[in-house]
Short mmCIF file of C-alpha atoms in Angstrom, two decimals:
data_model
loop_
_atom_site.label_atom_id
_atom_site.label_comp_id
_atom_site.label_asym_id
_atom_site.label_seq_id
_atom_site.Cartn_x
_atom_site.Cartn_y
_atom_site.Cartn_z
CA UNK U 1030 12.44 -19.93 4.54
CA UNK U 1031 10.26 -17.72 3.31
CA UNK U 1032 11.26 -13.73 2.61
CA UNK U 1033 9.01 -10.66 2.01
CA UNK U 1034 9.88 -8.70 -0.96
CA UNK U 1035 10.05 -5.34 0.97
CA UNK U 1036 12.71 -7.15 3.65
CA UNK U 1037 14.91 -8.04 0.36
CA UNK U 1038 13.99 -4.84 -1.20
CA UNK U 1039 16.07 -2.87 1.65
CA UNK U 1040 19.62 -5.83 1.71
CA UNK U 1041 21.46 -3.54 -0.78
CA UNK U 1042 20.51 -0.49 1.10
CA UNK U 1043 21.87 -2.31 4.40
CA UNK U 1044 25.35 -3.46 2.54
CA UNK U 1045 25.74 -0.40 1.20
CA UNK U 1046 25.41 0.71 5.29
CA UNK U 1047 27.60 -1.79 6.09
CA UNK U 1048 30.71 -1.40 3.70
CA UNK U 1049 30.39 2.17 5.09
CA UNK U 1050 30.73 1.66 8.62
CA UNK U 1051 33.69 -2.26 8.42
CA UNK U 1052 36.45 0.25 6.84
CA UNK U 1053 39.93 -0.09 8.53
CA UNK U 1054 41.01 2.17 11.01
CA UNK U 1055 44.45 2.32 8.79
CA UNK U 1056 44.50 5.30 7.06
CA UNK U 1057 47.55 4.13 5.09
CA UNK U 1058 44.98 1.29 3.79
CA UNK U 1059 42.63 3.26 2.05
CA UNK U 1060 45.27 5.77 0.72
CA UNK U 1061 46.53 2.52 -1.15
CA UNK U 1062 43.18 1.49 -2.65
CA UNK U 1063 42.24 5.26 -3.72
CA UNK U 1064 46.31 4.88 -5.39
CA UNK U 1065 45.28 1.34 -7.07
CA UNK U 1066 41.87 2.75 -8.14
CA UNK U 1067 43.15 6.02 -9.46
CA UNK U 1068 45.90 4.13 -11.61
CA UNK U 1069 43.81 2.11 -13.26
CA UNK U 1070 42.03 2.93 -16.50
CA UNK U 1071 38.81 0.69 -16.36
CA UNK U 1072 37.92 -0.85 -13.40
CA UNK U 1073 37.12 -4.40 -13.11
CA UNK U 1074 33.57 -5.11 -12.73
CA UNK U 1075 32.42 -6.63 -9.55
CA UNK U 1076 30.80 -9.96 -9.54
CA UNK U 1077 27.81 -10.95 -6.99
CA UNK U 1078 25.51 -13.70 -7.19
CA UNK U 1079 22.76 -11.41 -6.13
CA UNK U 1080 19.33 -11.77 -7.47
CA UNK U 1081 18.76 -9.44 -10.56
CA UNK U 1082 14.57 -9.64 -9.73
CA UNK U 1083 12.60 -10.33 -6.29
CA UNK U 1084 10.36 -13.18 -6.96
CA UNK U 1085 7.38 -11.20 -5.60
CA UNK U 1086 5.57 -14.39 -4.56
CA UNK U 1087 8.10 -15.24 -1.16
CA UNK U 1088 5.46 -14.52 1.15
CA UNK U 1089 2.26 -14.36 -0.67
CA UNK U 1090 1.04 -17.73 0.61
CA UNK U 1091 0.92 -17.36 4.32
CA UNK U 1092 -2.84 -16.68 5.73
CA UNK U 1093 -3.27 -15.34 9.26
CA UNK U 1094 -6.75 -15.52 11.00
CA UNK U 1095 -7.75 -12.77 13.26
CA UNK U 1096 -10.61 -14.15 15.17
CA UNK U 1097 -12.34 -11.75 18.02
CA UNK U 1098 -15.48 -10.76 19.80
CA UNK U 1099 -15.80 -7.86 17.82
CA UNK U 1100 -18.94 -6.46 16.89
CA UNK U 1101 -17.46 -4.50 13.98
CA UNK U 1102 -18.38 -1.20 15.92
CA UNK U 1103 -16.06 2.06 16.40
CA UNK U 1104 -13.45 0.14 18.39
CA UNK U 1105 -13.32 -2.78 16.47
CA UNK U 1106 -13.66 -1.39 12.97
CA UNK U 1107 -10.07 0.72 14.15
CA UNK U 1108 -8.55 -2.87 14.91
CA UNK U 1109 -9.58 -4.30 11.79
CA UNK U 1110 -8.04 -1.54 9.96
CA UNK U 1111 -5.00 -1.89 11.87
CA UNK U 1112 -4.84 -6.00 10.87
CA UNK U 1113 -5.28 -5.20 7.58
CA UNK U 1114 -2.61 -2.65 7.57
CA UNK U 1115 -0.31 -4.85 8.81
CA UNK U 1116 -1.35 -7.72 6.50
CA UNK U 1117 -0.97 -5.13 2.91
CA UNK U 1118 2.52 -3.76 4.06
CA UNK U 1119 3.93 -7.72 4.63
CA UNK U 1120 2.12 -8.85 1.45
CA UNK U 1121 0.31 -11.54 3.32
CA UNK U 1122 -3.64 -12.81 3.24
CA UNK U 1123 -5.57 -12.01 6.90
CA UNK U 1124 -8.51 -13.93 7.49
CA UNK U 1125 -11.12 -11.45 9.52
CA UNK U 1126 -13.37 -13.45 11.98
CA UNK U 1127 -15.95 -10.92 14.17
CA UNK U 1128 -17.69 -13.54 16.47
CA UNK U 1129 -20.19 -10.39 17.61
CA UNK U 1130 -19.80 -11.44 21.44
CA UNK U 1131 -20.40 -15.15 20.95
CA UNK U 1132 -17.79 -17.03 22.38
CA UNK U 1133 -19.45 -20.84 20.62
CA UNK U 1134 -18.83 -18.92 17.59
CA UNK U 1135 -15.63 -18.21 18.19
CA UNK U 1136 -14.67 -21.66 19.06
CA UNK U 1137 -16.11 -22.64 15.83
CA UNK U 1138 -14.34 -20.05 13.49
CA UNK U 1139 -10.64 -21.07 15.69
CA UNK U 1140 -11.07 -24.94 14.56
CA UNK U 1141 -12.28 -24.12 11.53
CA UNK U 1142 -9.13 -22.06 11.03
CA UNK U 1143 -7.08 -25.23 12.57
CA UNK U 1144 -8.51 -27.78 9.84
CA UNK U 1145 -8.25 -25.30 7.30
CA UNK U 1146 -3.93 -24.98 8.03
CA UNK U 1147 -4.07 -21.69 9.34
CA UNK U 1148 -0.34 -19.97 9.75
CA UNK U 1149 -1.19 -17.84 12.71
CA UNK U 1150 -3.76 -17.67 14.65
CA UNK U 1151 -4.83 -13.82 16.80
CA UNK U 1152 -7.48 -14.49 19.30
CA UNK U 1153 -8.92 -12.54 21.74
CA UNK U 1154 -10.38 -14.18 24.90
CA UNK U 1155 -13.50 -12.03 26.24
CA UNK U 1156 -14.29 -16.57 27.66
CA UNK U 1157 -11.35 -18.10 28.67
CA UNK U 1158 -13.69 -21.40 29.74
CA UNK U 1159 -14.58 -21.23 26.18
CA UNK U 1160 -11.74 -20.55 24.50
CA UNK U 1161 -8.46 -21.26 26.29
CA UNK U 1162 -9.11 -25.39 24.83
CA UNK U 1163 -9.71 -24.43 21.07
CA UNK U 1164 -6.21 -22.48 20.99
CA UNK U 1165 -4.29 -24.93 22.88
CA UNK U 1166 -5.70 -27.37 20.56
CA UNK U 1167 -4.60 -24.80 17.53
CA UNK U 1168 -0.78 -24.89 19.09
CA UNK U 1169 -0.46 -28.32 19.80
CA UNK U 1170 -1.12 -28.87 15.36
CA UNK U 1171 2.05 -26.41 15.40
CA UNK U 1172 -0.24 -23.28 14.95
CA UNK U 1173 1.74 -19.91 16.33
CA UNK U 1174 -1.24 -18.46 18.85
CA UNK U 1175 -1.13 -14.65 19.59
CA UNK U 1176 -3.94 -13.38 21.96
CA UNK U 1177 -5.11 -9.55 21.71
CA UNK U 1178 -7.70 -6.91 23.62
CA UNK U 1179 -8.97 -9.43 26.22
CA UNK U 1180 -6.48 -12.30 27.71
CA UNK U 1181 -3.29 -11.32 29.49
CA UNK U 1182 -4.36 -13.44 32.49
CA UNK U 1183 -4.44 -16.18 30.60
CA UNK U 1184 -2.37 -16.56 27.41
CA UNK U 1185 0.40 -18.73 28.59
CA UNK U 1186 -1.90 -20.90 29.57
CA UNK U 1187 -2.38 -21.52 26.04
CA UNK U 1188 1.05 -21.72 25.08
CA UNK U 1189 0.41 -18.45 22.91
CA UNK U 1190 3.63 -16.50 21.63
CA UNK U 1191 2.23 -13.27 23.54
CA UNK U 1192 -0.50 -10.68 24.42
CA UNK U 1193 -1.18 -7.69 22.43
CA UNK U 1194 -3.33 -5.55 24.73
CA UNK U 1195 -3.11 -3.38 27.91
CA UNK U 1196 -3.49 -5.21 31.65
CA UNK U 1197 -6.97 -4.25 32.14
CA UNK U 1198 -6.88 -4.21 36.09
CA UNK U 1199 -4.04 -1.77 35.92
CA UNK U 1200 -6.15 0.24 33.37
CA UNK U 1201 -8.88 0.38 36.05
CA UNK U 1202 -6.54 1.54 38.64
CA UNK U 1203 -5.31 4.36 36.55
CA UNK U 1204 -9.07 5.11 36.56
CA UNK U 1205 -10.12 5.16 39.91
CA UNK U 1206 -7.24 7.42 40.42
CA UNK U 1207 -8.82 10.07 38.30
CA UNK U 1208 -11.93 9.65 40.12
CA UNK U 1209 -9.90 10.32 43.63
CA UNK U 1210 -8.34 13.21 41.94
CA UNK U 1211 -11.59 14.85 40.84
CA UNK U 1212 -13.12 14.40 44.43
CA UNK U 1213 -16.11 11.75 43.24
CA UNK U 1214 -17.05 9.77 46.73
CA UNK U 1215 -19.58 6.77 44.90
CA UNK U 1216 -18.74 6.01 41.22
CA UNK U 1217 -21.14 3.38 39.23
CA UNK U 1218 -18.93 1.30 37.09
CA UNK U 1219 -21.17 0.32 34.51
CA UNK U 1220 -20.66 -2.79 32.07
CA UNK U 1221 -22.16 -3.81 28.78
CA UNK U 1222 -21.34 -7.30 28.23
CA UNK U 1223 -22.27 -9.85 30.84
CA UNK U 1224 -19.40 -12.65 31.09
CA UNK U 1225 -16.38 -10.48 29.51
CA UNK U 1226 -13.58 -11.15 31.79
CA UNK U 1227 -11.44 -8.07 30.42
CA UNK U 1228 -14.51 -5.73 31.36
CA UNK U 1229 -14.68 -7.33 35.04
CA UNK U 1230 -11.05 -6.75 35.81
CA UNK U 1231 -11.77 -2.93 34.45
CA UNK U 1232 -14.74 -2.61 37.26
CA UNK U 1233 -12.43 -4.45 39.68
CA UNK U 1234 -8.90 -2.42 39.10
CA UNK U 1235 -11.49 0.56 39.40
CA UNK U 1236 -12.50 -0.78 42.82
CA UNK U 1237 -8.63 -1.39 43.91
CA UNK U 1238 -7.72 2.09 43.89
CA UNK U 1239 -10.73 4.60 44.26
CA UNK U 1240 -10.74 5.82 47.78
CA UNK U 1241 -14.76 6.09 47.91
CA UNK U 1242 -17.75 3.29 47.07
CA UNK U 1243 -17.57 1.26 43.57
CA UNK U 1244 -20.94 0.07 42.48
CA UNK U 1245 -20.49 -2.46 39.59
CA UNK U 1246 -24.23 -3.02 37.54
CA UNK U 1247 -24.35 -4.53 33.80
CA UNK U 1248 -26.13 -1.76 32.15
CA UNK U 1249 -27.42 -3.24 29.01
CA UNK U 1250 -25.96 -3.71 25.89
CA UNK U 1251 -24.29 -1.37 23.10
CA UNK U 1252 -26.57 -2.70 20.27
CA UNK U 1253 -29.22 -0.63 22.29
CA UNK U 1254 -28.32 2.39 23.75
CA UNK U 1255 -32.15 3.49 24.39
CA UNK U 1256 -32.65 0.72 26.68
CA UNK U 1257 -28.91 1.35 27.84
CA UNK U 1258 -29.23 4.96 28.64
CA UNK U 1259 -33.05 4.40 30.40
CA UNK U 1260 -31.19 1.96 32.44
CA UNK U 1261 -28.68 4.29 33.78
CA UNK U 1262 -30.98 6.81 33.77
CA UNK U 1263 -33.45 4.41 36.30
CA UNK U 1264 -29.95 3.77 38.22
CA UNK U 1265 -28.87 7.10 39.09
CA UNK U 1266 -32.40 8.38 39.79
CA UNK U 1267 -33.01 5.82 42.64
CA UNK U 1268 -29.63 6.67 43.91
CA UNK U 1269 -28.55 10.04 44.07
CA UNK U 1270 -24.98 9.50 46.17
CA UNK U 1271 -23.57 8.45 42.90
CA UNK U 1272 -21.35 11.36 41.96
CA UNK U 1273 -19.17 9.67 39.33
CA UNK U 1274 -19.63 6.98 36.63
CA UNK U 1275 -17.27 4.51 34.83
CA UNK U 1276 -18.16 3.29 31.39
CA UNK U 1277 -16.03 0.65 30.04
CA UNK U 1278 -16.77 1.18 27.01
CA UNK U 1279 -17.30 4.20 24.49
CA UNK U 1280 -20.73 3.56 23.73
CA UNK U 1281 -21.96 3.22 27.22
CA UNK U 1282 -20.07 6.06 28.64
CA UNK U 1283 -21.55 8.35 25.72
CA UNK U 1284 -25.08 6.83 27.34
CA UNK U 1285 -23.90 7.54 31.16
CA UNK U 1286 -23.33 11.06 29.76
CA UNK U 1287 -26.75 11.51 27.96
CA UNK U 1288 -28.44 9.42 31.54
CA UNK U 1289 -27.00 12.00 33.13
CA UNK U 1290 -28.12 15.73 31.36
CA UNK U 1291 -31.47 14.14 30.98
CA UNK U 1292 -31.62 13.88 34.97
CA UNK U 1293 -30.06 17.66 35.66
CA UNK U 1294 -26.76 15.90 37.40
CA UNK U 1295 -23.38 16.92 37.55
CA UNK U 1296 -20.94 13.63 37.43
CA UNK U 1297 -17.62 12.93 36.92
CA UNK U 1298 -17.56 10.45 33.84
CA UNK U 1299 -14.93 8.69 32.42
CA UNK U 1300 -14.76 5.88 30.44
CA UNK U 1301 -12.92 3.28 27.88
CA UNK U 1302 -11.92 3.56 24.31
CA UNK U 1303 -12.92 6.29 21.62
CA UNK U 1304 -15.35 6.98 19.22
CA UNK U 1305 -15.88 10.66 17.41
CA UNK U 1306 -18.74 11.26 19.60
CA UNK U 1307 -16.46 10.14 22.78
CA UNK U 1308 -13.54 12.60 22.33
CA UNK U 1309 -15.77 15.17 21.46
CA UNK U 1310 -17.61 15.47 24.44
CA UNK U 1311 -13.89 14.81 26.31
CA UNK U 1312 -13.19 18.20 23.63
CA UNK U 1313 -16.31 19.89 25.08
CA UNK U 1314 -15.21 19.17 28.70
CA UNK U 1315 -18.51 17.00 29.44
CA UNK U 1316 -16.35 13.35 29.92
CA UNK U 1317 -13.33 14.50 32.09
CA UNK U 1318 -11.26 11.11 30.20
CA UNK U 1319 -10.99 8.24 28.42
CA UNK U 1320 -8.56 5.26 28.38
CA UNK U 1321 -6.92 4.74 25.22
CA UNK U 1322 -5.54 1.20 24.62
CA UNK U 1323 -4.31 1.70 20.94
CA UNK U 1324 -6.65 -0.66 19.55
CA UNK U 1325 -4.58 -0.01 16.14
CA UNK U 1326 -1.43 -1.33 17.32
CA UNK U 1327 -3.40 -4.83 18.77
CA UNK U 1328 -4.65 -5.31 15.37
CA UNK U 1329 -1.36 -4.35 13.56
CA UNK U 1330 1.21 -6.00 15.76
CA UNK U 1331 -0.20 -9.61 15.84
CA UNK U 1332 0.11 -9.79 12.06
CA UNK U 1333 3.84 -8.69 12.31
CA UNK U 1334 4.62 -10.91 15.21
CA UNK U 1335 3.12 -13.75 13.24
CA UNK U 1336 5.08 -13.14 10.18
CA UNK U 1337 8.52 -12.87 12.07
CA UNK U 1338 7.69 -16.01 13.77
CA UNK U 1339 7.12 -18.06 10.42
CA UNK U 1340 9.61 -16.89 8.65
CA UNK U 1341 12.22 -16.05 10.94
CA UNK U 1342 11.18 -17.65 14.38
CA UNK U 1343 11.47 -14.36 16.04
CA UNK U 1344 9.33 -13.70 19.34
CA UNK U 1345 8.92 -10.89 21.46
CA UNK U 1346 7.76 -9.75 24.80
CA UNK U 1347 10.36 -12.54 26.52
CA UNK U 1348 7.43 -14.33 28.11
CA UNK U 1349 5.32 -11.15 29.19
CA UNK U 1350 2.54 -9.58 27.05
CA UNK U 1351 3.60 -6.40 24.86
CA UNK U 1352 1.42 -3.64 26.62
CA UNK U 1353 -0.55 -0.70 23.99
CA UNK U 1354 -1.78 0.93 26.89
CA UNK U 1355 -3.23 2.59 29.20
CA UNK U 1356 -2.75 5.86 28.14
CA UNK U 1357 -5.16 8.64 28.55
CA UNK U 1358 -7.40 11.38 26.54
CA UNK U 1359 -8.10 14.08 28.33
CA UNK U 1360 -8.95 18.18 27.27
CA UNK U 1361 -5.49 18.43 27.26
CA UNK U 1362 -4.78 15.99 24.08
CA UNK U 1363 -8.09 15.17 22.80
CA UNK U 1364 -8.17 17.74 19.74
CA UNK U 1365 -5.03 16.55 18.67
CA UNK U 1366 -6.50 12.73 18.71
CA UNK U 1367 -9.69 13.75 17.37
CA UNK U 1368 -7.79 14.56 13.74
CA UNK U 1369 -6.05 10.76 14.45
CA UNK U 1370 -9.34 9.47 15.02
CA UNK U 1371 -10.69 11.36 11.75
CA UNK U 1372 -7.62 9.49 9.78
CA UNK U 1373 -9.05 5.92 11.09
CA UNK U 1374 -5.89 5.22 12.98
CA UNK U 1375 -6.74 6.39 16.70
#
């Protein structure tokens, strides 16, 4: 079995720990070692069959692949640096694979990964029709499977370990609740990627909860905002009961906003995920929230829950995914994120 050097690093710190908390409750006991000790002139020394040196090579040869939609923007870039965190701290080598919103080549970087003997394999699934056959494939060679960011509906389908990621459908619902609570009666729930499950069931948790009309429109894509922002621009000119807008994403909320002070109108926006640009206007009270999923912690924790499995056939969650959100930014915390953000972390 195979042993990090930093795990073996802390044993003597834990036995030390250990012989100071498993003394007898006897006091007479350890008055008669103190006596022994104290009457003898040189004391023996202690023999342990302890390693003098950590061979520094224990875990050097596992390689993880990360393989996601990402299209190494603001969100992504946060994730990466999170995996790669995660892959310097347990001395192991992580494989980045962005497959840029193209689930075919996705599919093609998983089996690749497969023939190639990959340890672990972190997937997200923006196409479960795509995808959900590659990774079952991967498990059935005896590949451990974790799916992150998009895929909690469908990861034991797979056979995965577990889901790093927030439920996105509950994510909406904490959204259209916001929306309630700032009085908005027709909120446009706007979408950048056409065929991304996770985004759908952000639109659709939206829909579950807000008490007025949800309008749901794919609003063009992040890789250009012009075109994105004329389109929401064209959408909220022809239809002037929309009081609110939901981007679920940081890019296209930041266009919602601009769609919006170009036209003169006063909407509630609110959107998904952070960028500098993002919390500042959240700062500047011009985006009244976004929801933070910790994107850091589902690039971090895969990578750790891979390792434990492969050397130590640990698991976690029990069965159910292991939730990084939704939490919110809002005025009230977003200076305090902002200087996270800065760091790279947030």
């Amino acid at each position: 079995m195979k042993t990090s050097k930093k795990l073996l690093a802390l044993l003597p710190a834990i036995a030390l720990v250990a012989a100071s908390c498993g003394g007898s409750d006897d006091d007479s006991s350890s008055e008669a070692s103190t006596d022994t000790a104290a009457s003898t002139d040189t004391a023996a020394p202690v023999e342990t069959d302890a390693p003098e040196e950590v061979d520094q090579t224990q875990a050097g040869d596992l390689t993880f692949h990360m393989i996601t939609h990402s299209d190494d923007g603001p969100f992504w870039s946060v994730v990466q640096r999170g995996a790669d965190a995660a892959a310097e701290d347990l001395g192991v080598t992580l494989v980045w694979k962005p497959g840029v919103n193209d689930a075919q080549v996705m599919v093609q970087d998983i089996e690749a990964a497969v023939a190639e003997g990959s340890d672990g394999i972190a997937a997200s699934l923006p196409d479960p029709d795509a995808l959900v056959g590659p990774l079952q494939a991967a498990v059935a060679e005896g590949i451990p499977v974790i799916t992150l960011n998009s895929g909690a509906n469908d990861y034991q389908a797979i056979g995965a370990l577990t889901h790093v990621g927030q439920s996105e459908d509950v994510a909406g619902n904490g959204a259209g609740e916001r929306f309630n609570d700032a009085g908005a009666t027709k909120v446009l729930c706007a979408f950048q990627e056409q065929g991304n499950v996770g985004l759908e069931e952000r639109c659709n948790g939206l829909a579950e909860t807000f008490g007025g009309e949800t309008v749901i429109e794919f609003m063009g894509l992040d890789a250009d905002t012009t075109e994105q922002q004329n389109t929401i621009n064209a959408f909220l000119a022809a239809d002037p009961d929309i009081d609110g807008v939901l981007g679920v994403g940081p890019v296209i909320t930041m266009s919602a906003l601009r769609a919006a002070q170009d036209l003169g109108r006063d909407l509630t926006i609110g959107g998904f995920d952070m960028t500098p640009d993002l919390l500042g206007a959240i700062e500047a009270g011009d985006v009244a929230f976004t929801v933070d999923q910790q994107q850091y912690l589902q690039g971090y924790m895969p990578v750790l829950l891979m390792y434990l499995n492969v050397t130590n056939q640990n698991t976690l969650g029990g069965g159910l995914p292991i939730l990084t959100g939704p939490g919110f930014v809002t005025t009230d915390n977003a200076t305090a994120v902002i200087e996270l953000s800065a760091a790279g972390t947030r």
